[in-house]
Amino acid sequence: MKFVQLSSIRDLVMLIASSPSMNVIQHLSMPDFQLYFIIGGTLSETFIYFVKENTRFDGKFVTYNAYSGEIGFSDKIKVEPNMSSFPIVEIKNQNILTYELLELIEGS
């Protein structure tokens, strides 16, 4: 598994908006930081594209306006022209990414 740390949530949203196969953002809440990520890859490699944030974003969806480039957060899906809504999936527990490994990631 390989990690790709992105600079901002905007970069993560732009990656999702340009991909025909990725359309869900996963969220893992850690004691010291928030991790938003997507999993992608090829048949032989797995990649985790992520953003490490100090604070949690409000809302269950990330919204992206393709016309204005505006990114926002909402509790409801937005159905408007040029608007995409990507659900944020909350991870309750996992054993793939250890806390020690996540502490090594820059940005906290």
CSV table of N, CA and C in Angstrom, one decimal:
chain,number,residue,atom,x,y,z
A,1,MET,N,0.8,-1.2,0.0
A,1,MET,CA,0.0,0.0,0.0
A,1,MET,C,0.9,1.2,0.0
A,2,LYS,N,0.5,2.2,-0.8
A,2,LYS,CA,1.3,3.4,-0.9
A,2,LYS,C,0.4,4.6,-0.5
A,3,PHE,N,1.0,5.6,0.1
A,3,PHE,CA,0.3,6.8,0.5
A,3,PHE,C,0.6,8.0,-0.4
A,4,VAL,N,-0.4,8.8,-0.6
A,4,VAL,CA,-0.2,10.0,-1.4
A,4,VAL,C,-0.9,11.1,-0.6
A,5,GLN,N,-0.1,12.0,0.1
A,5,GLN,CA,-0.6,13.1,0.9
A,5,GLN,C,-0.9,14.3,0.0
A,6,LEU,N,-2.1,14.8,0.0
A,6,LEU,CA,-2.5,15.9,-0.8
A,6,LEU,C,-2.4,17.2,0.1
A,7,SER,N,-2.4,18.3,-0.6
A,7,SER,CA,-2.2,19.6,0.2
A,7,SER,C,-3.5,20.1,0.9
A,8,SER,N,-4.6,19.8,0.3
A,8,SER,CA,-5.9,20.3,0.9
A,8,SER,C,-7.0,19.5,0.5
A,9,ILE,N,-8.2,19.7,1.1
A,9,ILE,CA,-9.4,19.0,0.8
A,9,ILE,C,-9.8,19.3,-0.6
A,10,ARG,N,-9.5,20.5,-1.1
A,10,ARG,CA,-9.8,20.9,-2.5
A,10,ARG,C,-9.1,19.9,-3.5
A,11,ASP,N,-7.9,19.5,-3.2
A,11,ASP,CA,-7.2,18.6,-4.1
A,11,ASP,C,-7.8,17.2,-4.0
A,12,LEU,N,-8.3,16.8,-2.9
A,12,LEU,CA,-9.0,15.5,-2.8
A,12,LEU,C,-10.3,15.5,-3.5
A,13,VAL,N,-11.0,16.6,-3.4
A,13,VAL,CA,-12.3,16.8,-4.1
A,13,VAL,C,-12.1,16.8,-5.6
A,14,MET,N,-11.1,17.5,-6.1
A,14,MET,CA,-10.8,17.6,-7.5
A,14,MET,C,-10.4,16.2,-8.1
A,15,LEU,N,-9.7,15.5,-7.3
A,15,LEU,CA,-9.3,14.1,-7.7
A,15,LEU,C,-10.6,13.3,-7.9
A,16,ILE,N,-11.5,13.4,-6.9
A,16,ILE,CA,-12.8,12.6,-7.0
A,16,ILE,C,-13.6,13.1,-8.2
A,17,ALA,N,-13.7,14.4,-8.3
A,17,ALA,CA,-14.6,15.0,-9.4
A,17,ALA,C,-14.1,14.6,-10.8
A,18,SER,N,-12.8,14.3,-10.9
A,18,SER,CA,-12.2,14.0,-12.2
A,18,SER,C,-12.2,12.4,-12.4
A,19,SER,N,-12.6,11.7,-11.5
A,19,SER,CA,-12.5,10.2,-11.6
A,19,SER,C,-13.9,9.6,-11.8
A,20,PRO,N,-14.0,8.7,-12.8
A,20,PRO,CA,-15.2,8.0,-13.0
A,20,PRO,C,-15.5,6.9,-12.0
A,21,SER,N,-14.5,6.5,-11.2
A,21,SER,CA,-14.7,5.3,-10.4
A,21,SER,C,-14.7,5.7,-8.9
A,22,MET,N,-14.2,6.8,-8.5
A,22,MET,CA,-14.2,7.2,-7.1
A,22,MET,C,-15.2,8.3,-6.8
A,23,ASN,N,-16.1,8.1,-5.8
A,23,ASN,CA,-17.1,9.2,-5.6
A,23,ASN,C,-17.5,9.2,-4.1
A,24,VAL,N,-16.6,8.6,-3.2
A,24,VAL,CA,-16.9,8.7,-1.8
A,24,VAL,C,-15.6,9.1,-1.0
A,25,ILE,N,-15.8,9.9,-0.1
A,25,ILE,CA,-14.7,10.3,0.8
A,25,ILE,C,-14.8,9.6,2.1
A,26,GLN,N,-13.8,8.9,2.6
A,26,GLN,CA,-13.8,8.2,3.8
A,26,GLN,C,-13.2,9.1,4.9
A,27,HIS,N,-13.7,9.1,6.1
A,27,HIS,CA,-13.3,10.0,7.2
A,27,HIS,C,-12.9,9.1,8.4
A,28,LEU,N,-11.7,9.3,8.9
A,28,LEU,CA,-11.3,8.6,10.1
A,28,LEU,C,-10.9,9.7,11.2
A,29,SER,N,-11.7,9.7,12.3
A,29,SER,CA,-11.4,10.6,13.3
A,29,SER,C,-10.4,10.0,14.3
A,30,MET,N,-9.3,10.7,14.5
A,30,MET,CA,-8.2,10.3,15.4
A,30,MET,C,-8.2,11.3,16.6
A,31,PRO,N,-7.6,10.9,17.7
A,31,PRO,CA,-7.6,11.9,18.8
A,31,PRO,C,-6.9,13.2,18.5
A,32,ASP,N,-5.9,13.3,17.7
A,32,ASP,CA,-5.2,14.5,17.4
A,32,ASP,C,-5.5,15.1,16.1
A,33,PHE,N,-6.1,14.4,15.2
A,33,PHE,CA,-6.4,14.9,13.8
A,33,PHE,C,-7.5,14.2,13.1
A,34,GLN,N,-7.9,14.7,12.0
A,34,GLN,CA,-8.9,14.1,11.1
A,34,GLN,C,-8.3,13.7,9.8
A,35,LEU,N,-8.6,12.5,9.4
A,35,LEU,CA,-8.0,12.0,8.1
A,35,LEU,C,-9.2,11.8,7.1
A,36,TYR,N,-9.1,12.5,6.0
A,36,TYR,CA,-10.1,12.3,4.9
A,36,TYR,C,-9.3,11.6,3.8
A,37,PHE,N,-9.9,10.5,3.2
A,37,PHE,CA,-9.1,9.8,2.2
A,37,PHE,C,-10.0,9.1,1.2
A,38,ILE,N,-9.4,8.7,0.1
A,38,ILE,CA,-10.0,7.8,-0.8
A,38,ILE,C,-9.0,6.7,-1.1
A,39,ILE,N,-9.5,5.5,-1.5
A,39,ILE,CA,-8.6,4.4,-1.8
A,39,ILE,C,-8.7,4.1,-3.3
A,40,GLY,N,-7.6,4.0,-4.0
A,40,GLY,CA,-7.6,3.7,-5.4
A,40,GLY,C,-6.4,2.8,-5.7
A,41,GLY,N,-6.1,2.7,-7.0
A,41,GLY,CA,-5.0,1.9,-7.4
A,41,GLY,C,-5.2,1.1,-8.7
A,42,THR,N,-4.3,0.2,-8.8
A,42,THR,CA,-4.3,-0.7,-10.0
A,42,THR,C,-4.5,-2.2,-9.5
A,43,LEU,N,-4.4,-3.1,-10.4
A,43,LEU,CA,-4.6,-4.5,-10.0
A,43,LEU,C,-3.5,-5.0,-9.1
A,44,SER,N,-2.3,-4.3,-9.2
A,44,SER,CA,-1.2,-4.8,-8.4
A,44,SER,C,-0.8,-3.8,-7.2
A,45,GLU,N,-1.3,-2.6,-7.2
A,45,GLU,CA,-0.9,-1.6,-6.2
A,45,GLU,C,-2.2,-0.9,-5.6
A,46,THR,N,-2.1,-0.6,-4.4
A,46,THR,CA,-3.2,0.1,-3.7
A,46,THR,C,-2.6,1.5,-3.2
A,47,PHE,N,-3.4,2.5,-3.5
A,47,PHE,CA,-3.0,3.9,-3.1
A,47,PHE,C,-4.0,4.5,-2.2
A,48,ILE,N,-3.6,5.2,-1.2
A,48,ILE,CA,-4.5,5.9,-0.3
A,48,ILE,C,-4.1,7.4,-0.6
A,49,TYR,N,-5.1,8.1,-1.1
A,49,TYR,CA,-4.9,9.6,-1.3
A,49,TYR,C,-5.6,10.2,-0.1
A,50,PHE,N,-4.9,11.1,0.6
A,50,PHE,CA,-5.5,11.6,1.9
A,50,PHE,C,-5.1,13.0,2.1
A,51,VAL,N,-5.9,13.6,3.0
A,51,VAL,CA,-5.7,14.9,3.6
A,51,VAL,C,-5.8,14.8,5.1
A,52,LYS,N,-4.8,15.3,5.8
A,52,LYS,CA,-4.8,15.3,7.3
A,52,LYS,C,-5.2,16.7,7.7
A,53,GLU,N,-6.2,16.8,8.5
A,53,GLU,CA,-6.7,18.1,9.0
A,53,GLU,C,-6.8,18.1,10.5
A,54,ASN,N,-6.6,19.3,11.0
A,54,ASN,CA,-6.7,19.5,12.5
A,54,ASN,C,-8.1,19.5,13.0
A,55,THR,N,-9.0,20.0,12.2
A,55,THR,CA,-10.4,20.1,12.6
A,55,THR,C,-11.3,19.2,11.7
A,56,ARG,N,-12.4,18.9,12.2
A,56,ARG,CA,-13.4,18.1,11.5
A,56,ARG,C,-14.3,19.0,10.6
A,57,PHE,N,-14.6,18.6,9.4
A,57,PHE,CA,-15.5,19.4,8.6
A,57,PHE,C,-17.0,19.1,8.9
A,58,ASP,N,-17.8,20.1,8.9
A,58,ASP,CA,-19.2,19.9,9.2
A,58,ASP,C,-19.9,19.4,8.0
A,59,GLY,N,-20.8,18.5,8.1
A,59,GLY,CA,-21.6,18.0,7.0
A,59,GLY,C,-21.4,16.5,6.7
A,60,LYS,N,-22.3,15.9,6.0
A,60,LYS,CA,-22.2,14.5,5.6
A,60,LYS,C,-21.8,14.4,4.1
A,61,PHE,N,-21.8,15.6,3.4
A,61,PHE,CA,-21.4,15.6,2.0
A,61,PHE,C,-20.5,16.7,1.8
A,62,VAL,N,-19.5,16.5,0.8
A,62,VAL,CA,-18.7,17.6,0.3
A,62,VAL,C,-19.4,17.9,-1.0
A,63,THR,N,-19.6,19.2,-1.2
A,63,THR,CA,-20.2,19.7,-2.4
A,63,THR,C,-19.2,20.4,-3.3
A,64,TYR,N,-19.3,20.2,-4.6
A,64,TYR,CA,-18.4,20.9,-5.5
A,64,TYR,C,-19.2,21.5,-6.7
A,65,ASN,N,-19.0,22.7,-6.9
A,65,ASN,CA,-19.6,23.4,-8.0
A,65,ASN,C,-18.6,23.5,-9.2
A,66,ALA,N,-18.9,22.8,-10.2
A,66,ALA,CA,-17.9,22.7,-11.3
A,66,ALA,C,-17.8,24.0,-12.1
A,67,TYR,N,-18.8,24.8,-12.0
A,67,TYR,CA,-18.8,26.1,-12.7
A,67,TYR,C,-18.0,27.2,-12.0
A,68,SER,N,-18.2,27.3,-10.7
A,68,SER,CA,-17.5,28.3,-9.9
A,68,SER,C,-16.2,27.8,-9.2
A,69,GLY,N,-16.1,26.4,-9.1
A,69,GLY,CA,-15.0,25.8,-8.4
A,69,GLY,C,-15.1,25.8,-6.9
A,70,GLU,N,-16.3,26.3,-6.4
A,70,GLU,CA,-16.5,26.4,-4.9
A,70,GLU,C,-16.7,25.0,-4.3
A,71,ILE,N,-16.1,24.8,-3.2
A,71,ILE,CA,-16.3,23.6,-2.4
A,71,ILE,C,-16.9,23.9,-1.1
A,72,GLY,N,-17.9,23.1,-0.7
A,72,GLY,CA,-18.6,23.3,0.6
A,72,GLY,C,-18.9,22.0,1.3
A,73,PHE,N,-19.6,22.1,2.4
A,73,PHE,CA,-20.1,21.0,3.1
A,73,PHE,C,-21.5,21.1,3.4
A,74,SER,N,-22.3,20.0,3.4
A,74,SER,CA,-23.7,20.0,3.6
A,74,SER,C,-24.2,18.8,4.3
A,75,ASP,N,-25.2,18.9,5.1
A,75,ASP,CA,-25.8,17.7,5.7
A,75,ASP,C,-26.8,16.9,4.7
A,76,LYS,N,-27.1,17.6,3.6
A,76,LYS,CA,-28.0,17.0,2.6
A,76,LYS,C,-27.3,17.0,1.2
A,77,ILE,N,-27.7,16.1,0.4
A,77,ILE,CA,-27.2,16.1,-1.0
A,77,ILE,C,-27.7,17.3,-1.8
A,78,LYS,N,-26.9,17.9,-2.6
A,78,LYS,CA,-27.3,19.0,-3.4
A,78,LYS,C,-27.5,18.6,-4.8
A,79,VAL,N,-28.7,18.9,-5.3
A,79,VAL,CA,-29.0,18.5,-6.7
A,79,VAL,C,-29.3,19.8,-7.5
A,80,GLU,N,-28.3,20.3,-8.1
A,80,GLU,CA,-28.4,21.6,-8.8
A,80,GLU,C,-27.5,21.4,-10.1
A,81,PRO,N,-27.7,22.2,-11.1
A,81,PRO,CA,-26.9,22.2,-12.3
A,81,PRO,C,-25.4,22.5,-11.9
A,82,ASN,N,-24.5,21.8,-12.4
A,82,ASN,CA,-23.1,22.0,-12.2
A,82,ASN,C,-22.6,21.6,-10.8
A,83,MET,N,-23.5,21.0,-10.0
A,83,MET,CA,-23.2,20.7,-8.6
A,83,MET,C,-23.0,19.2,-8.4
A,84,SER,N,-22.0,18.8,-7.7
A,84,SER,CA,-21.8,17.4,-7.4
A,84,SER,C,-21.7,17.3,-5.9
A,85,SER,N,-22.3,16.2,-5.3
A,85,SER,CA,-22.2,16.0,-3.9
A,85,SER,C,-21.5,14.6,-3.7
A,86,PHE,N,-20.5,14.6,-2.8
A,86,PHE,CA,-19.8,13.4,-2.5
A,86,PHE,C,-20.0,13.0,-1.1
A,87,PRO,N,-20.5,11.8,-0.8
A,87,PRO,CA,-20.8,11.5,0.6
A,87,PRO,C,-19.5,11.3,1.4
A,88,ILE,N,-19.5,11.6,2.7
A,88,ILE,CA,-18.4,11.4,3.6
A,88,ILE,C,-18.8,10.1,4.4
A,89,VAL,N,-18.1,9.1,4.3
A,89,VAL,CA,-18.3,7.8,5.0
A,89,VAL,C,-17.5,7.9,6.3
A,90,GLU,N,-18.2,7.7,7.4
A,90,GLU,CA,-17.6,7.8,8.7
A,90,GLU,C,-17.1,6.4,9.1
A,91,ILE,N,-15.8,6.3,9.4
A,91,ILE,CA,-15.2,5.0,9.8
A,91,ILE,C,-15.2,4.9,11.3
A,92,LYS,N,-15.9,3.9,11.8
A,92,LYS,CA,-16.0,3.7,13.3
A,92,LYS,C,-14.7,3.0,13.8
A,93,ASN,N,-14.2,2.0,13.1
A,93,ASN,CA,-13.1,1.3,13.5
A,93,ASN,C,-12.4,0.6,12.3
A,94,GLN,N,-11.1,0.5,12.4
A,94,GLN,CA,-10.4,-0.2,11.3
A,94,GLN,C,-9.0,-0.7,11.8
A,95,ASN,N,-8.4,-1.6,11.1
A,95,ASN,CA,-7.1,-2.1,11.5
A,95,ASN,C,-6.1,-2.0,10.4
A,96,ILE,N,-6.3,-1.2,9.4
A,96,ILE,CA,-5.4,-1.1,8.2
A,96,ILE,C,-4.4,0.0,8.5
A,97,LEU,N,-4.8,1.2,9.0
A,97,LEU,CA,-3.9,2.3,9.3
A,97,LEU,C,-3.7,2.4,10.8
A,98,THR,N,-2.5,2.1,11.2
A,98,THR,CA,-2.3,2.2,12.7
A,98,THR,C,-2.1,3.6,13.1
A,99,TYR,N,-2.3,3.9,14.4
A,99,TYR,CA,-2.1,5.3,14.9
A,99,TYR,C,-0.6,5.7,14.7
A,100,GLU,N,0.3,4.8,15.0
A,100,GLU,CA,1.7,5.1,14.9
A,100,GLU,C,2.1,5.5,13.4
A,101,LEU,N,1.5,4.7,12.5
A,101,LEU,CA,1.8,5.1,11.1
A,101,LEU,C,1.2,6.4,10.7
A,102,LEU,N,0.0,6.7,11.2
A,102,LEU,CA,-0.7,8.0,10.9
A,102,LEU,C,0.0,9.2,11.6
A,103,GLU,N,0.7,8.9,12.7
A,103,GLU,CA,1.4,10.0,13.4
A,103,GLU,C,2.6,10.4,12.5
A,104,LEU,N,3.1,9.6,11.7
A,104,LEU,CA,4.3,9.9,10.8
A,104,LEU,C,3.9,10.8,9.7
A,105,ILE,N,2.6,10.9,9.4
A,105,ILE,CA,2.2,11.8,8.3
A,105,ILE,C,2.3,13.2,8.7
A,106,GLU,N,2.8,14.0,7.8
A,106,GLU,CA,2.9,15.5,8.0
A,106,GLU,C,1.6,16.1,8.1
A,107,GLY,N,1.5,17.3,8.7
A,107,GLY,CA,0.3,18.1,8.7
A,107,GLY,C,-0.5,18.2,10.0
A,108,SER,N,0.0,17.6,11.0
A,108,SER,CA,-0.8,17.8,12.3
A,108,SER,C,-0.1,18.7,13.2
